[in-house]
Structure formats: C-alpha cells, structure tokens
PDB file of C-alpha atoms in Angstrom:
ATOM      1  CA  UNK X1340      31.859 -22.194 -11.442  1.00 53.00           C
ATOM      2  CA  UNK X1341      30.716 -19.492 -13.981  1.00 58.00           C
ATOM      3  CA  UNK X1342      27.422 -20.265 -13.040  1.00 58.00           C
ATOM      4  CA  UNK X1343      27.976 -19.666  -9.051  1.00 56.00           C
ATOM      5  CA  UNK X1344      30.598 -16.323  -9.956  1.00 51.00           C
ATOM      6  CA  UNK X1345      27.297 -14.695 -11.659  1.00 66.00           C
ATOM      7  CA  UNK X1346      24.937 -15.575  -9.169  1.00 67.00           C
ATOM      8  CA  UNK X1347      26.993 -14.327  -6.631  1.00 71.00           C
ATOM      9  CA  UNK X1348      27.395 -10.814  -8.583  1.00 68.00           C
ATOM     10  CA  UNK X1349      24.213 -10.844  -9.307  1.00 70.00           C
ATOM     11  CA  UNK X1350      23.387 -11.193  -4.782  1.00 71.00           C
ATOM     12  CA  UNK X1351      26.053  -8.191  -4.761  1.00 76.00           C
ATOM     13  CA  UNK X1352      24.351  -6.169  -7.175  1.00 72.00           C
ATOM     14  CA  UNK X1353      20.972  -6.360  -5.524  1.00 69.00           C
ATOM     15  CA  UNK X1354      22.242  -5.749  -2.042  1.00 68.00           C
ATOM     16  CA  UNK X1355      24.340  -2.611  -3.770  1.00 70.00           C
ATOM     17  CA  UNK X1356      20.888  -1.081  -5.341  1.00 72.00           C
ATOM     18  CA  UNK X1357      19.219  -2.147  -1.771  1.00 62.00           C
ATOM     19  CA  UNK X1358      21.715  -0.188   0.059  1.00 63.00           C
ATOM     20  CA  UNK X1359      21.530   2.502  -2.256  1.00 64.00           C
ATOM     21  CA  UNK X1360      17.981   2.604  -1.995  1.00 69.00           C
ATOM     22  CA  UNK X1361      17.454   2.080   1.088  1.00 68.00           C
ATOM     23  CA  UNK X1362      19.995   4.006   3.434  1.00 70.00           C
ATOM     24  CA  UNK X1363      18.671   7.970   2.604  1.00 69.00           C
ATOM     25  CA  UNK X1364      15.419   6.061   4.343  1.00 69.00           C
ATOM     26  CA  UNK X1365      17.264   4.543   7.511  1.00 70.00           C
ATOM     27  CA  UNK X1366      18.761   8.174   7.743  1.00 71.00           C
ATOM     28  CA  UNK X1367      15.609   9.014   9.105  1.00 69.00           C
ATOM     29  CA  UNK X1368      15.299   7.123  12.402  1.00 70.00           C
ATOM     30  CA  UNK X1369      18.656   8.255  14.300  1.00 69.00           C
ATOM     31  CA  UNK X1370      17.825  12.017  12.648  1.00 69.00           C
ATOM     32  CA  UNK X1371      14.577  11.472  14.836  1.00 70.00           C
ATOM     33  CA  UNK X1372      16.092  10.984  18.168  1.00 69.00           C
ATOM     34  CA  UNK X1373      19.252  13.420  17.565  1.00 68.00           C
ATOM     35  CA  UNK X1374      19.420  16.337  20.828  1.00 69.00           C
ATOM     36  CA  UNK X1375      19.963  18.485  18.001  1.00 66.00           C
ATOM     37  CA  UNK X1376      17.349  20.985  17.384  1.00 65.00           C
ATOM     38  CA  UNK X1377      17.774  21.010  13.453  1.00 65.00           C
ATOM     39  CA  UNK X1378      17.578  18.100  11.223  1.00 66.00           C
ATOM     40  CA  UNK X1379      21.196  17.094  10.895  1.00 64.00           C
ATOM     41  CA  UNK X1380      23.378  14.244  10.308  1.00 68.00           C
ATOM     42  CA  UNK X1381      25.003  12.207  12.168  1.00 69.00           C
ATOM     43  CA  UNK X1382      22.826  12.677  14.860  1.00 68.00           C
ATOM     44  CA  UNK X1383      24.350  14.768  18.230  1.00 72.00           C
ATOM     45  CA  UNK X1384      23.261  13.215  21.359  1.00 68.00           C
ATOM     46  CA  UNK X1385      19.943  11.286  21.521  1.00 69.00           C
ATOM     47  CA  UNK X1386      17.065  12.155  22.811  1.00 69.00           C
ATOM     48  CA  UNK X1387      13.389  10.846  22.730  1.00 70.00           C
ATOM     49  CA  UNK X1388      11.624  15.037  23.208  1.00 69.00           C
ATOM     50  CA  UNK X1389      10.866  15.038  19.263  1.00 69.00           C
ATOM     51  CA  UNK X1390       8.461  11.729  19.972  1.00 70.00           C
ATOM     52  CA  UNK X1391       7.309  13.906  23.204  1.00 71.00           C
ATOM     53  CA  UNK X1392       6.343  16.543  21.437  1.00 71.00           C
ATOM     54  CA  UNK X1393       4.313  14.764  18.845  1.00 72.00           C
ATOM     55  CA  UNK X1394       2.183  13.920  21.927  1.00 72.00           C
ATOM     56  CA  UNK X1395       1.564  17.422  23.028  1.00 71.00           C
ATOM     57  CA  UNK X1396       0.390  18.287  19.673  1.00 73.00           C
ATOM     58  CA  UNK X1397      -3.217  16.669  18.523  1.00 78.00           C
ATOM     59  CA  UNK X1398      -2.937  18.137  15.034  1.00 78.00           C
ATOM     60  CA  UNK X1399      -0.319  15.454  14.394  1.00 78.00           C
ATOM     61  CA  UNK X1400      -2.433  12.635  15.775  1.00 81.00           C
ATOM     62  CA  UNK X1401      -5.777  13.911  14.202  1.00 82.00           C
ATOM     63  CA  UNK X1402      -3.569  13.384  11.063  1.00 83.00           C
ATOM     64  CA  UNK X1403      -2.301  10.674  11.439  1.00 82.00           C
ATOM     65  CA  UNK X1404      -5.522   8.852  12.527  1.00 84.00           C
ATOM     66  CA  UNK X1405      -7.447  10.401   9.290  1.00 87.00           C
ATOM     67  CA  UNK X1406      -4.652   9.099   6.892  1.00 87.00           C
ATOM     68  CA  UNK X1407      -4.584   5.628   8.461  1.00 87.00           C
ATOM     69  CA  UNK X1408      -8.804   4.912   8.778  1.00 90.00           C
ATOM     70  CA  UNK X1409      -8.545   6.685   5.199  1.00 91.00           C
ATOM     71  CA  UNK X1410      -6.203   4.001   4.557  1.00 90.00           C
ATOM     72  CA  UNK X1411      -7.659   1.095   5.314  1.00 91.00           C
ATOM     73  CA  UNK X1412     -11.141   1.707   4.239  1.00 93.00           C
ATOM     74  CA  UNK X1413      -9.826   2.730   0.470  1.00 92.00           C
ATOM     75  CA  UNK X1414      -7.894  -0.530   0.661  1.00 91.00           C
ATOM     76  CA  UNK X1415     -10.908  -2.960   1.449  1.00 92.00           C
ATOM     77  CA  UNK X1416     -12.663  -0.858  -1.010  1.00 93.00           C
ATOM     78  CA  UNK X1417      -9.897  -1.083  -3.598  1.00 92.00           C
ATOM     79  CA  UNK X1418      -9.633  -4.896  -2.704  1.00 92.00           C
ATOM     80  CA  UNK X1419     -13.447  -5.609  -3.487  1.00 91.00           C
ATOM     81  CA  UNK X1420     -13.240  -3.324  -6.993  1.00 91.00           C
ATOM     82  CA  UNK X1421     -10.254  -4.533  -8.360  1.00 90.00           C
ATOM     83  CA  UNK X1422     -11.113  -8.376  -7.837  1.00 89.00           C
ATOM     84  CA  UNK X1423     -14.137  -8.009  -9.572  1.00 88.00           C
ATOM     85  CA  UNK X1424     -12.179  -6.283 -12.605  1.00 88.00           C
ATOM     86  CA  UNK X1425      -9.590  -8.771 -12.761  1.00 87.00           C
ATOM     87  CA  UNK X1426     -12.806 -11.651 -12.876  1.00 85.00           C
ATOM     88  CA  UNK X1427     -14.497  -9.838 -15.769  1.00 85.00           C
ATOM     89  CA  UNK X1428     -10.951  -9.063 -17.315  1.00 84.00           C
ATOM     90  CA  UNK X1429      -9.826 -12.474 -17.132  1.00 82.00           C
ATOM     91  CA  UNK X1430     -12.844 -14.749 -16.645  1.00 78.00           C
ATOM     92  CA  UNK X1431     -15.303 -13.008 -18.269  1.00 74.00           C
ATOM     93  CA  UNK X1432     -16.252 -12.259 -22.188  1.00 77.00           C
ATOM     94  CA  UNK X1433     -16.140  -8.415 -22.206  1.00 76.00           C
ATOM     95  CA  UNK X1434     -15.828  -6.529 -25.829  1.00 77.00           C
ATOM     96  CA  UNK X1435     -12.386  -4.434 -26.371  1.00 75.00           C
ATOM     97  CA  UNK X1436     -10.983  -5.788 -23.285  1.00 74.00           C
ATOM     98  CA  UNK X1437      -7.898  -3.896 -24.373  1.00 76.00           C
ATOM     99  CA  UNK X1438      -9.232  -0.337 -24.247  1.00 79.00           C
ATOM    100  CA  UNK X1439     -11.086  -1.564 -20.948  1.00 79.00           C
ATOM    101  CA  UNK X1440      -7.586  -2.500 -19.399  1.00 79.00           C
ATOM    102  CA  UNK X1441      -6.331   0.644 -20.678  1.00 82.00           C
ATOM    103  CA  UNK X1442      -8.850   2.685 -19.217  1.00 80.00           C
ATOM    104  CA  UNK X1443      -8.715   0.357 -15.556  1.00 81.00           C
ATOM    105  CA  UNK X1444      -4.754   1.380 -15.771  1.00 83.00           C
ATOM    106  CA  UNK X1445      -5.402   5.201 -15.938  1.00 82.00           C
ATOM    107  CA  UNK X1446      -4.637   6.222 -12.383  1.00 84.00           C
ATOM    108  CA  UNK X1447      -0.987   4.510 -12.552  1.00 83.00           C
ATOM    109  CA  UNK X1448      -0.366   6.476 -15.941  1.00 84.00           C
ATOM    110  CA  UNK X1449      -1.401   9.756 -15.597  1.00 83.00           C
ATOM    111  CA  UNK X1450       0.143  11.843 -13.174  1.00 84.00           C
ATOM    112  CA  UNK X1451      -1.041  12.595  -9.829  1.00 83.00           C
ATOM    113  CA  UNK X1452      -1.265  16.095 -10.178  1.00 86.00           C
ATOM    114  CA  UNK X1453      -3.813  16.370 -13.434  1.00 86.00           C
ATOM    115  CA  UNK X1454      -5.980  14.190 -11.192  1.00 85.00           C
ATOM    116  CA  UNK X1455      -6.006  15.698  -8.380  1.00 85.00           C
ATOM    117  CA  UNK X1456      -7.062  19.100  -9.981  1.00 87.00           C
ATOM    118  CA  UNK X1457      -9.550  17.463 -12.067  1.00 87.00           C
ATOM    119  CA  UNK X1458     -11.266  15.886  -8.566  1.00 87.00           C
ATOM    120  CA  UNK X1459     -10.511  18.702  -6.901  1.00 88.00           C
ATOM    121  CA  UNK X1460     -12.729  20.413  -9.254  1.00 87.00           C
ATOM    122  CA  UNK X1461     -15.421  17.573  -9.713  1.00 87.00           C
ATOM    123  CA  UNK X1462     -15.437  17.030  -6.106  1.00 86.00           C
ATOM    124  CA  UNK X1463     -15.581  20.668  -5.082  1.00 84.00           C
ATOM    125  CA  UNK X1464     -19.338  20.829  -7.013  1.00 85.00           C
ATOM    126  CA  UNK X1465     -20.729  18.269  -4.738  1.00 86.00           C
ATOM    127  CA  UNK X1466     -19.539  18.913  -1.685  1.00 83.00           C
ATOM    128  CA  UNK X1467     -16.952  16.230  -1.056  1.00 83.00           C
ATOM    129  CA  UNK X1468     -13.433  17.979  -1.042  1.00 83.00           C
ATOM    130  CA  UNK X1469     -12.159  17.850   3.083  1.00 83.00           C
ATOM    131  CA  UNK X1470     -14.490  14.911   3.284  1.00 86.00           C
ATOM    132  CA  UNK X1471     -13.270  11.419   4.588  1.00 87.00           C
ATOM    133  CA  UNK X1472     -15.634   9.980   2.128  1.00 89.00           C
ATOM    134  CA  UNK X1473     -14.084  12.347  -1.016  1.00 87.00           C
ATOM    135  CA  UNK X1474     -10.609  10.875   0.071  1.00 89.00           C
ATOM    136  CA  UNK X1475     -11.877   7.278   0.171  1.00 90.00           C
ATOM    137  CA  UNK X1476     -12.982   7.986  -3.534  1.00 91.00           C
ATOM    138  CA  UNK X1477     -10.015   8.700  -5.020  1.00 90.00           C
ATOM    139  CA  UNK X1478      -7.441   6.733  -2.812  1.00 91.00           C
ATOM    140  CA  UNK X1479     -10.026   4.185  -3.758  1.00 92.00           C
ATOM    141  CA  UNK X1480      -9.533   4.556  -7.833  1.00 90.00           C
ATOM    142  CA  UNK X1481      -5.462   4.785  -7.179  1.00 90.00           C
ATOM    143  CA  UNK X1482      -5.484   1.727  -5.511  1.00 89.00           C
ATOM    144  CA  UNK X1483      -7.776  -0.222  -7.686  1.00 90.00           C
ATOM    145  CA  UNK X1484      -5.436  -1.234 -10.528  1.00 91.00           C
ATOM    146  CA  UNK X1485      -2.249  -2.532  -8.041  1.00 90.00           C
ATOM    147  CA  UNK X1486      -5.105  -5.188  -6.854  1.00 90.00           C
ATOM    148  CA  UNK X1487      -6.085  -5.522 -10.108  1.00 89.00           C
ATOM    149  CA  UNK X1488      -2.836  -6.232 -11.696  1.00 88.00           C
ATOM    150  CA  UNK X1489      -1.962  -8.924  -8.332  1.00 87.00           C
ATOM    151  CA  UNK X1490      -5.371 -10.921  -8.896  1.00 88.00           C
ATOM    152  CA  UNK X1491      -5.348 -11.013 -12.559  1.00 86.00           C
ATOM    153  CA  UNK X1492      -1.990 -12.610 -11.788  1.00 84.00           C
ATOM    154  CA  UNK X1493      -3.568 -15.161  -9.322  1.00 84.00           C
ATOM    155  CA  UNK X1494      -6.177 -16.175 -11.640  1.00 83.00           C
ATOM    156  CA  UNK X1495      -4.144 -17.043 -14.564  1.00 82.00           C
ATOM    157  CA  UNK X1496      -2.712 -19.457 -12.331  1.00 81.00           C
ATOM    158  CA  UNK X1497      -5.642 -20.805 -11.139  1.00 77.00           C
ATOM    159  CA  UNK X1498      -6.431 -24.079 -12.685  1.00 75.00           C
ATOM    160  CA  UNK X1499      -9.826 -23.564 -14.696  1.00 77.00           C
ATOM    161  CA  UNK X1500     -10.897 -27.195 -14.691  1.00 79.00           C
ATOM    162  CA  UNK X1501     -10.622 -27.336 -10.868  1.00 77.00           C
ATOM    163  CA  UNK X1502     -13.607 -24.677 -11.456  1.00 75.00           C
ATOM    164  CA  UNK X1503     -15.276 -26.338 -14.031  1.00 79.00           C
ATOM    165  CA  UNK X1504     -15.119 -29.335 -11.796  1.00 80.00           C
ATOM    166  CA  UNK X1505     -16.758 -28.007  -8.940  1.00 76.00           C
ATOM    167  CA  UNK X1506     -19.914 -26.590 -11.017  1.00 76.00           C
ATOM    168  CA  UNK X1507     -20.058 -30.169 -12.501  1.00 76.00           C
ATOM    169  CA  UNK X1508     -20.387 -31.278  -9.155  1.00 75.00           C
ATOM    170  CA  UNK X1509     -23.378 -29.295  -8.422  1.00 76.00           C
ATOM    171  CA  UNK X1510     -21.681 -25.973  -7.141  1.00 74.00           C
ATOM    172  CA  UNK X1511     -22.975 -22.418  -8.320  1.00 75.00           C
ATOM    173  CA  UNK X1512     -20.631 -19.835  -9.060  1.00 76.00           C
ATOM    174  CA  UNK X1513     -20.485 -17.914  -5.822  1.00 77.00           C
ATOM    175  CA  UNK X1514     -19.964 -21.410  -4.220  1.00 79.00           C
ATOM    176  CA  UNK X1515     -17.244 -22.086  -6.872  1.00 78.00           C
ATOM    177  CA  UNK X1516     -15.616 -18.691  -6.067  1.00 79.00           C
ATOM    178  CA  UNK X1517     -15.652 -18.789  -2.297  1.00 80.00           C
ATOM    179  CA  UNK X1518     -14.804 -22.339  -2.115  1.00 80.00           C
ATOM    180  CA  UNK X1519     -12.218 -22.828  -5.116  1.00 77.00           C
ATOM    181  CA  UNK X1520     -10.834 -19.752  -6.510  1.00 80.00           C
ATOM    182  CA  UNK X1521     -10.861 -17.306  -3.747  1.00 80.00           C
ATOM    183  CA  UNK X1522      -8.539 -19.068  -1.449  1.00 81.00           C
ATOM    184  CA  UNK X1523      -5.992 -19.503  -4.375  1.00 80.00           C
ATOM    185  CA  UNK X1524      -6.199 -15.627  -5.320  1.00 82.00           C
ATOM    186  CA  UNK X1525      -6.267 -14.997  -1.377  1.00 84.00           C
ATOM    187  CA  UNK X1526      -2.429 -14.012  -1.346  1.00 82.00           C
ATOM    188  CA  UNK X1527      -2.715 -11.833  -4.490  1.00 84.00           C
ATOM    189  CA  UNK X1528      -5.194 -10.099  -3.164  1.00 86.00           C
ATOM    190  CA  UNK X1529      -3.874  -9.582   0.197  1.00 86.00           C
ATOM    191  CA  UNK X1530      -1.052  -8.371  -1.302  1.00 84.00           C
ATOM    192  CA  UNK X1531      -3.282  -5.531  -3.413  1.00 87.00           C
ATOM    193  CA  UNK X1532      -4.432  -4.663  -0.465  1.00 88.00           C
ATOM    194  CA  UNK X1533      -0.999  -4.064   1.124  1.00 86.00           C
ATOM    195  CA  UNK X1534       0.041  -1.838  -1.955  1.00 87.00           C
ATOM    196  CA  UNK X1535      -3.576   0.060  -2.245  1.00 90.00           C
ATOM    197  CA  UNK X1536      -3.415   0.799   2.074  1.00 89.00           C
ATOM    198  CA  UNK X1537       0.246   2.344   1.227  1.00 85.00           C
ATOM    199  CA  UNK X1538      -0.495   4.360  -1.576  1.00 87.00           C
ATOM    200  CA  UNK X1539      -3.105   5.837   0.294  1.00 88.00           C
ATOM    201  CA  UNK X1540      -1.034   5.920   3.577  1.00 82.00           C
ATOM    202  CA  UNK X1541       1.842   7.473   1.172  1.00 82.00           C
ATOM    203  CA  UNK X1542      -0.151  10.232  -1.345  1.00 86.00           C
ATOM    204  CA  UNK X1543       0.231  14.060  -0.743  1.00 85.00           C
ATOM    205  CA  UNK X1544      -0.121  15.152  -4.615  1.00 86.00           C
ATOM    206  CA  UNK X1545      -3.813  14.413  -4.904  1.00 87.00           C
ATOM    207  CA  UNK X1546      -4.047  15.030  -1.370  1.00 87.00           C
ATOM    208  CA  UNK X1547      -2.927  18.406  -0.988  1.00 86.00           C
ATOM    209  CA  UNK X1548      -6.045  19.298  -3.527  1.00 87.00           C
ATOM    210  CA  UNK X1549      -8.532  17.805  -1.534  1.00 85.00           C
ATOM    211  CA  UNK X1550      -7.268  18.775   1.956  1.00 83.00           C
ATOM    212  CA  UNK X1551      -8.621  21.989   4.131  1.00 80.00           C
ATOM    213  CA  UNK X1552      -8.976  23.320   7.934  1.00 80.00           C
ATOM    214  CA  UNK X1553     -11.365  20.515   8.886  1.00 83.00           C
ATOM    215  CA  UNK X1554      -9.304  17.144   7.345  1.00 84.00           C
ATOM    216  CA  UNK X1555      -5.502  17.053   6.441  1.00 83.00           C
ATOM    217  CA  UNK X1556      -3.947  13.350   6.112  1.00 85.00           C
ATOM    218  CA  UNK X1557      -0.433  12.814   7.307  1.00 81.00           C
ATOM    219  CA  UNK X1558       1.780  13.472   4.647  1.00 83.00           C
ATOM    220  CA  UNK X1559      -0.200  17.120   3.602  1.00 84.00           C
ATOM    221  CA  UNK X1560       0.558  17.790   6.985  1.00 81.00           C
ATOM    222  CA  UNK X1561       4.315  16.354   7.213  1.00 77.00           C
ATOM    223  CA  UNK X1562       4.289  18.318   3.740  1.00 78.00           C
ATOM    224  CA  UNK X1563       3.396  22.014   5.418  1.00 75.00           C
ATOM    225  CA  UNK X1564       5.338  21.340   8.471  1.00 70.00           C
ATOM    226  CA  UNK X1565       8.720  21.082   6.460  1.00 71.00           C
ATOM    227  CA  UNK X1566       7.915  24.810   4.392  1.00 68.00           C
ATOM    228  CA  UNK X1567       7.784  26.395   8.456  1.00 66.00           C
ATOM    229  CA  UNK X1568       9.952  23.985  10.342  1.00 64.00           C
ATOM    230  CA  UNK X1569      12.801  21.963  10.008  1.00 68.00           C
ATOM    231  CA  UNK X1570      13.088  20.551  13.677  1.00 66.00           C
ATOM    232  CA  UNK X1571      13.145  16.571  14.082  1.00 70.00           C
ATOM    233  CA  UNK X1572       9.420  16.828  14.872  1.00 72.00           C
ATOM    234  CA  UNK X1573       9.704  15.785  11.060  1.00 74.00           C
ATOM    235  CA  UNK X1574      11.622  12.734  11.117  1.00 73.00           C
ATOM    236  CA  UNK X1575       9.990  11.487  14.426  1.00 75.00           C
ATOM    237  CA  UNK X1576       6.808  11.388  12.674  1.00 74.00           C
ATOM    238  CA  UNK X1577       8.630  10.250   9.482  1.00 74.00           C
ATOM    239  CA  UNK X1578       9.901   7.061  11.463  1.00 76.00           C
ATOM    240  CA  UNK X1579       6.020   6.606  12.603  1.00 76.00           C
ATOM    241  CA  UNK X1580       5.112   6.353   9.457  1.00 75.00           C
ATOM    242  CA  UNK X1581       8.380   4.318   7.893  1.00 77.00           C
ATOM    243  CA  UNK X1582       7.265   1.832  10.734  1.00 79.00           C
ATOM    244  CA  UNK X1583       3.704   1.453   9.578  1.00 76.00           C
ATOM    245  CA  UNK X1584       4.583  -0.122   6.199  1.00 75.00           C
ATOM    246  CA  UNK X1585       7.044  -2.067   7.800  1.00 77.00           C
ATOM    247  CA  UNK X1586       4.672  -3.493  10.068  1.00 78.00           C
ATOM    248  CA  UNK X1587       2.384  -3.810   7.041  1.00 73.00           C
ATOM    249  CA  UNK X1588       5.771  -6.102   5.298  1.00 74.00           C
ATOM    250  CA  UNK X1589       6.022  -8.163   8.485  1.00 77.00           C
ATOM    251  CA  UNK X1590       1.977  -8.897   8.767  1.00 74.00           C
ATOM    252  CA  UNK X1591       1.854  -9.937   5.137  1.00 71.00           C
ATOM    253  CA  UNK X1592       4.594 -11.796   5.391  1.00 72.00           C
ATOM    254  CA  UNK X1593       3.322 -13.355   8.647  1.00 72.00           C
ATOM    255  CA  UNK X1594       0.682 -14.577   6.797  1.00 66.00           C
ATOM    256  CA  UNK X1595       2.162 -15.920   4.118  1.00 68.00           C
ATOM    257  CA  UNK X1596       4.410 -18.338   6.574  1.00 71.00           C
ATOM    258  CA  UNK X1597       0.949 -19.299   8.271  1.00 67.00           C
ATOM    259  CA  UNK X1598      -0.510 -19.906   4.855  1.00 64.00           C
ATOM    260  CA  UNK X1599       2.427 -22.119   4.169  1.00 70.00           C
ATOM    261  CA  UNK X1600       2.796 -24.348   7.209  1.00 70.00           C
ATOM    262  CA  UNK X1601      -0.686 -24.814   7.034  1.00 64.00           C
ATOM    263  CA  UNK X1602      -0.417 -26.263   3.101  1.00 60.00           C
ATOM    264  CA  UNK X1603       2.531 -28.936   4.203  1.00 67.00           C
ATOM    265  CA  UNK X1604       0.519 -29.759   7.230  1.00 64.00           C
ATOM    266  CA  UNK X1605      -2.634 -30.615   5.312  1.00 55.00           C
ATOM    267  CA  UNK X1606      -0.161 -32.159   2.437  1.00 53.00           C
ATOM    268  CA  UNK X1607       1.646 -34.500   4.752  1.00 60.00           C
ATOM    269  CA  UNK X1608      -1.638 -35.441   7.043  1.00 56.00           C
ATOM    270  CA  UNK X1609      -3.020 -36.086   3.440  1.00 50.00           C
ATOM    271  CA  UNK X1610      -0.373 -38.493   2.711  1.00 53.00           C
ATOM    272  CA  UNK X1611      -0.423 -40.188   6.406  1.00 55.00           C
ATOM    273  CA  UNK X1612      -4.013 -40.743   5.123  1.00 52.00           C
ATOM    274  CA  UNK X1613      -3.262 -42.602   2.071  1.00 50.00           C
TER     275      UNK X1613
END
C-alpha cells in the first residue's frame, strides 16, 4: 500500500512540474488565433489573419526555411562527429581521455554568449559570418556533445563480445560496425540527432552574432520582431515553430514503435523457427 501511495505521488508530482512547465507554452497557440490585435490572454474571438499574414510576408518564410535546412544539415553533421567521439571515447585507447571529454563538453558549459562573440570574431576574418555554411559550423559544435553523450550511452550497452565475435568470424571493423554495433546505437543516435536539429532550430544567442541583411534564422528574426511589434504575428509563427519539435517527438517516437514491432516480430518468427 505504501508502495502504490508513493508511486502515485510521485505520477502527481510529475504531471504538477509538466503542467507547470508546460502550460506558459500551450499559451501560445490560442494567443495565435485571438481577433485581438495585441498579444493578450484569454484570447478574444478567433481568427486565422495572423497565419495569413505570415504568408504575405517572405521575410518570415526566408527565415524560417534558412533555420530549418540550417537545421538539419548541422544535425547530420553533428550526428556523424559526435559518433565518432563517443567510438574513440569509449572504444578506443586515447591518452587523458578526461581532459578530452572535458574539452568535447565545452559548448554545453560555457555560455552561449562568450561563444558567439568569440566566432563572431573568428568567423568575421574569413568571411563566414551571414553564411549558411558559418551557421552550420557552430550549430554543428553545439550539437556535437548531446549526440555524443546519447551514443556513448548506447555503446556501453553494447555487448563487446558480440563484436569480438563477429571479427573472429572473419568481419573487419567497418563490417563489424555497420553490421553489429550501429544498429544497436541506431536509437541513441537518432535521438542526438533530434536534440542537435532543435538546438539549432531553437538558438538566437550565438545566432544573433552571426546574423546580417542577407541570412537571419527564425528565432533572430522572431527575436527583432518582438522589440517593434507585439501583434500575434509572433505567436502564429511561435506555434509554427512549437509544432516542428513536436512533429520531431512524434517521428522519433514513430520510429521507435516501428523499431519495436519489428524486434518481437523477428523474436517470435525466431522462436516459430526453433
């Protein structure tokens, strides 16, 4: 009974942090379609002209499609990086693997504005500040240690003597890795990837530093909007973006359903077998 009492406070608890965390985010949607012309809550009327008018302006789209192809090219970049740091960190025989970590760790540590002024002034000497390549850099080295932290995860788990089995057997060590390890990191990595493409989706500190006339991602721009408008322009474009890393949740999660049915499947036609 005591047991059942704490888990049930402990369900309450989460769903009272949840709540708390999560309803000044919900607020957001029905701001977006209020027929007021400020940002105010509750919402009077509802109306869909704030979604309308994101249409009739490009600069909202151009920034939006810049922070999302900035996105997802940091993140496969990030992906490919960080999985072959977690292999040398946790496979490999590397000296002071502690300061290496350390170092690998950086970008979650220090704070976003110290490095966005020091690539801001790195990047300005080459050329690559309001560059889609410049912002693939950096997004690229803040998204690097969430995969990194995911797959070092996976690979603990992984068995090491199905490895050492499989180069026994006559397998090199790319065939090892694409065959035997890589489908059992698969998930952790995937979900790196999810966590890289929003940080990048999400970042305006570093961003603001390397953004001009010619490229401005999404949130620089949601950023200057609010300092010389507070119409629901704002929160329409705010509930865009809320529903891309949703969608991002759902796909992920998809996939991990997929990933499952798939194991029992092959686990009971396995057994059928025997």
């Amino acid at each position: 009974m005591t047991r059942i009492l704490t888990r049930t406070g402990l369900i309450l608890l989460a769903v009272v942090i949840g709540a708390y965390i999560l309803l000044p985010i919900l607020i957001i949607l029905p701001m977006s379609v209020s027929n007021n012309a400020f940002l105010t809550f509750p919402p009077e009327g509802f109306t869909w002209q704030w979604f309308e008018k994101l249409k009739l302006d490009p600069t909202w789209l151009d920034a939006a499609t810049s922070s999302l192809w900035i996105a997802l090219l940091s993140a496969a970049l990030s992906v490919v990086l960080g999985t072959l740091a977690a292999l040398a960190l946790v496979r490999g025989r590397i000296p002071f693997r502690g300061p290496v970590l350390m170092v690998m760790l950086a970008p979650l540590i220090v704070p976003y504005v110290i490095v966005g002024l020091a690539v801001y002034i790195a990047f300005l000497r080459i050329g690559l500040t309001e560059t889609t390549l410049g912002f693939v850099l950096v997004h690229t080295c803040l998204g690097v240690p969430y995969v990194m932290i995911n797959v070092c995860a996976g690979l603990v788990a992984v068995d090491r003597r199905l490895e050492m089995a499989s180069m026994n057997l006559g397998a090199g060590p790319v065939s090892t890795f694409f065959r035997i390890t890589l489908p059992a990191i698969l998930p952790n990595m995937l979900a790196g990837a999810l966590f890289a493409f929003i940080t990048s989706w999400d970042e305006v500190v570093v961003a603001i530093f390397m953004s001009g006339p010619t490229l401005t991602t999404l949130p620089v721009k949601m950023w200057a909007g609010i300092r010389v408008q507070i119409d629901p322009t704002l929160a329409a474009i705010s509930s865009l973006a809320l529903l891309v890393i949703v969608a991002c949740f759902v796909i992920i999660g998809l996939g991990r359903l997929v990933q499952r049915l798939f194991a029992r499947r092959s686990l009971s036609s396995d057994s059928t077998g025997a």
